[in-house]
């Protein structure tokens, strides 16, 4: 019985992760005001503007997820206060959906970015 439960649980977990990521446009990890794209495509200027907002706010660590919701982009910000989150939403609002979808493909991604593990991605990023 146990040999059936474990593979079934893994399949359900993989399905749940794929459902969550189906609406994601991109995910950014922030450390000490610097940004690192973990998943998805993002216009370079948007990434720079997000970095400026985070640097000015002095955010030590955060994760930003932008998802499609009702035909528009919605930002989910973990690790920032409501005022900074509103600034980030204002910056995102300057980029219509078609500009977000037309972002250039990502460059080389390190192992941490490919696996979605922020601490590993940052460690490998600093060695470049």
mmCIF file of C-alpha atoms in Angstrom:
data_model
loop_
_atom_site.group_PDB
_atom_site.id
_atom_site.type_symbol
_atom_site.label_atom_id
_atom_site.label_comp_id
_atom_site.label_asym_id
_atom_site.label_seq_id
_atom_site.Cartn_x
_atom_site.Cartn_y
_atom_site.Cartn_z
ATOM 1 C CA UNK A 1 0.000 0.000 0.000
ATOM 2 C CA UNK A 2 2.812 2.419 0.873
ATOM 3 C CA UNK A 3 4.434 1.882 -2.515
ATOM 4 C CA UNK A 4 1.286 3.342 -4.124
ATOM 5 C CA UNK A 5 0.857 6.293 -1.762
ATOM 6 C CA UNK A 6 4.315 7.839 -2.273
ATOM 7 C CA UNK A 7 4.212 8.002 -6.095
ATOM 8 C CA UNK A 8 0.623 9.252 -5.944
ATOM 9 C CA UNK A 9 1.613 11.982 -3.475
ATOM 10 C CA UNK A 10 4.476 13.046 -5.760
ATOM 11 C CA UNK A 11 2.137 13.266 -8.748
ATOM 12 C CA UNK A 12 -0.355 15.363 -6.764
ATOM 13 C CA UNK A 13 2.458 17.660 -5.563
ATOM 14 C CA UNK A 14 3.794 18.135 -9.091
ATOM 15 C CA UNK A 15 0.270 18.897 -10.326
ATOM 16 C CA UNK A 16 -0.280 21.469 -7.550
ATOM 17 C CA UNK A 17 3.019 23.202 -8.353
ATOM 18 C CA UNK A 18 2.233 23.305 -12.057
ATOM 19 C CA UNK A 19 -1.209 24.824 -11.359
ATOM 20 C CA UNK A 20 0.328 27.539 -9.201
ATOM 21 C CA UNK A 21 2.971 28.370 -11.797
ATOM 22 C CA UNK A 22 0.544 28.328 -14.717
ATOM 23 C CA UNK A 23 -0.527 31.902 -14.001
ATOM 24 C CA UNK A 24 2.921 33.207 -13.017
ATOM 25 C CA UNK A 25 4.503 35.744 -15.319
ATOM 26 C CA UNK A 26 7.720 36.096 -13.341
ATOM 27 C CA UNK A 27 9.235 35.778 -9.865
ATOM 28 C CA UNK A 28 11.953 38.045 -8.504
ATOM 29 C CA UNK A 29 14.074 37.481 -5.414
ATOM 30 C CA UNK A 30 15.417 40.590 -3.664
ATOM 31 C CA UNK A 31 18.471 40.719 -1.392
ATOM 32 C CA UNK A 32 19.887 43.983 -0.021
ATOM 33 C CA UNK A 33 18.202 46.045 -2.747
ATOM 34 C CA UNK A 34 19.433 43.858 -5.621
ATOM 35 C CA UNK A 35 17.089 41.839 -7.802
ATOM 36 C CA UNK A 36 17.451 38.380 -9.298
ATOM 37 C CA UNK A 37 14.883 36.909 -11.689
ATOM 38 C CA UNK A 38 14.063 33.404 -10.534
ATOM 39 C CA UNK A 39 11.424 32.452 -13.131
ATOM 40 C CA UNK A 40 9.782 33.969 -16.157
ATOM 41 C CA UNK A 41 10.434 36.904 -18.459
ATOM 42 C CA UNK A 42 10.590 40.539 -17.393
ATOM 43 C CA UNK A 43 11.354 43.738 -19.312
ATOM 44 C CA UNK A 44 14.809 44.989 -18.345
ATOM 45 C CA UNK A 45 13.535 48.471 -17.523
ATOM 46 C CA UNK A 46 10.896 47.053 -15.175
ATOM 47 C CA UNK A 47 13.537 44.992 -13.378
ATOM 48 C CA UNK A 48 15.685 48.122 -12.967
ATOM 49 C CA UNK A 49 12.781 50.172 -11.647
ATOM 50 C CA UNK A 50 11.840 47.448 -9.162
ATOM 51 C CA UNK A 51 15.469 47.375 -8.037
ATOM 52 C CA UNK A 52 15.416 51.146 -7.474
ATOM 53 C CA UNK A 53 12.242 50.962 -5.381
ATOM 54 C CA UNK A 54 13.669 48.120 -3.282
ATOM 55 C CA UNK A 55 17.043 49.842 -2.842
ATOM 56 C CA UNK A 56 15.471 53.141 -1.754
ATOM 57 C CA UNK A 57 13.202 51.328 0.676
ATOM 58 C CA UNK A 58 16.170 49.453 2.162
ATOM 59 C CA UNK A 59 14.498 46.058 1.809
ATOM 60 C CA UNK A 60 16.805 43.338 3.091
ATOM 61 C CA UNK A 61 14.995 40.325 1.649
ATOM 62 C CA UNK A 62 11.777 39.841 -0.318
ATOM 63 C CA UNK A 63 10.075 37.818 -3.029
ATOM 64 C CA UNK A 64 7.894 39.353 -5.724
ATOM 65 C CA UNK A 65 5.532 37.237 -7.799
ATOM 66 C CA UNK A 66 3.616 38.667 -10.724
ATOM 67 C CA UNK A 67 0.643 36.597 -11.818
ATOM 68 C CA UNK A 68 -2.062 36.942 -14.453
ATOM 69 C CA UNK A 69 -5.387 37.737 -12.887
ATOM 70 C CA UNK A 70 -8.408 38.636 -14.972
ATOM 71 C CA UNK A 71 -6.342 39.655 -17.982
ATOM 72 C CA UNK A 72 -4.045 41.929 -16.000
ATOM 73 C CA UNK A 73 -0.827 41.541 -14.048
ATOM 74 C CA UNK A 74 -1.102 41.377 -10.256
ATOM 75 C CA UNK A 75 1.907 41.625 -7.928
ATOM 76 C CA UNK A 76 2.197 39.546 -4.782
ATOM 77 C CA UNK A 77 4.970 40.944 -2.592
ATOM 78 C CA UNK A 78 6.299 38.985 0.397
ATOM 79 C CA UNK A 79 8.725 40.699 2.768
ATOM 80 C CA UNK A 80 7.816 44.336 2.079
ATOM 81 C CA UNK A 81 5.614 46.789 3.947
ATOM 82 C CA UNK A 82 2.337 48.015 2.421
ATOM 83 C CA UNK A 83 3.788 51.354 1.288
ATOM 84 C CA UNK A 84 6.599 49.686 -0.678
ATOM 85 C CA UNK A 85 4.130 47.133 -2.063
ATOM 86 C CA UNK A 86 1.989 50.003 -3.373
ATOM 87 C CA UNK A 87 5.035 51.627 -5.003
ATOM 88 C CA UNK A 88 5.818 48.313 -6.684
ATOM 89 C CA UNK A 89 2.239 47.989 -7.939
ATOM 90 C CA UNK A 90 2.473 51.544 -9.322
ATOM 91 C CA UNK A 91 5.668 50.657 -11.208
ATOM 92 C CA UNK A 92 4.102 47.446 -12.544
ATOM 93 C CA UNK A 93 1.048 49.422 -13.662
ATOM 94 C CA UNK A 94 3.246 51.346 -16.125
ATOM 95 C CA UNK A 95 3.742 48.132 -18.108
ATOM 96 C CA UNK A 96 0.703 46.848 -19.989
ATOM 97 C CA UNK A 97 0.198 43.124 -20.350
ATOM 98 C CA UNK A 98 1.472 43.044 -23.937
ATOM 99 C CA UNK A 99 4.806 44.583 -22.852
ATOM 100 C CA UNK A 100 5.201 41.998 -20.111
ATOM 101 C CA UNK A 101 4.479 39.147 -22.518
ATOM 102 C CA UNK A 102 6.899 40.604 -25.099
ATOM 103 C CA UNK A 103 9.836 40.679 -22.673
ATOM 104 C CA UNK A 104 13.067 39.174 -23.978
ATOM 105 C CA UNK A 105 13.829 35.556 -23.116
ATOM 106 C CA UNK A 106 15.921 35.091 -20.005
ATOM 107 C CA UNK A 107 19.667 34.877 -20.287
ATOM 108 C CA UNK A 108 21.716 32.140 -18.704
ATOM 109 C CA UNK A 109 20.239 31.009 -15.434
ATOM 110 C CA UNK A 110 22.227 29.328 -12.709
ATOM 111 C CA UNK A 111 21.223 26.071 -11.048
ATOM 112 C CA UNK A 112 19.479 27.830 -8.151
ATOM 113 C CA UNK A 113 17.304 29.806 -10.549
ATOM 114 C CA UNK A 114 16.407 26.709 -12.545
ATOM 115 C CA UNK A 115 15.455 24.800 -9.402
ATOM 116 C CA UNK A 116 13.673 27.804 -7.831
ATOM 117 C CA UNK A 117 15.885 27.863 -4.729
ATOM 118 C CA UNK A 118 16.641 31.529 -3.912
ATOM 119 C CA UNK A 119 19.506 31.042 -1.446
ATOM 120 C CA UNK A 120 21.339 28.795 -3.911
ATOM 121 C CA UNK A 121 20.643 31.165 -6.811
ATOM 122 C CA UNK A 122 22.103 34.101 -4.868
ATOM 123 C CA UNK A 123 25.156 32.111 -3.805
ATOM 124 C CA UNK A 124 25.872 31.038 -7.378
ATOM 125 C CA UNK A 125 25.052 34.505 -8.743
ATOM 126 C CA UNK A 126 27.743 36.177 -6.628
ATOM 127 C CA UNK A 127 30.395 33.851 -8.071
ATOM 128 C CA UNK A 128 29.842 35.080 -11.653
#
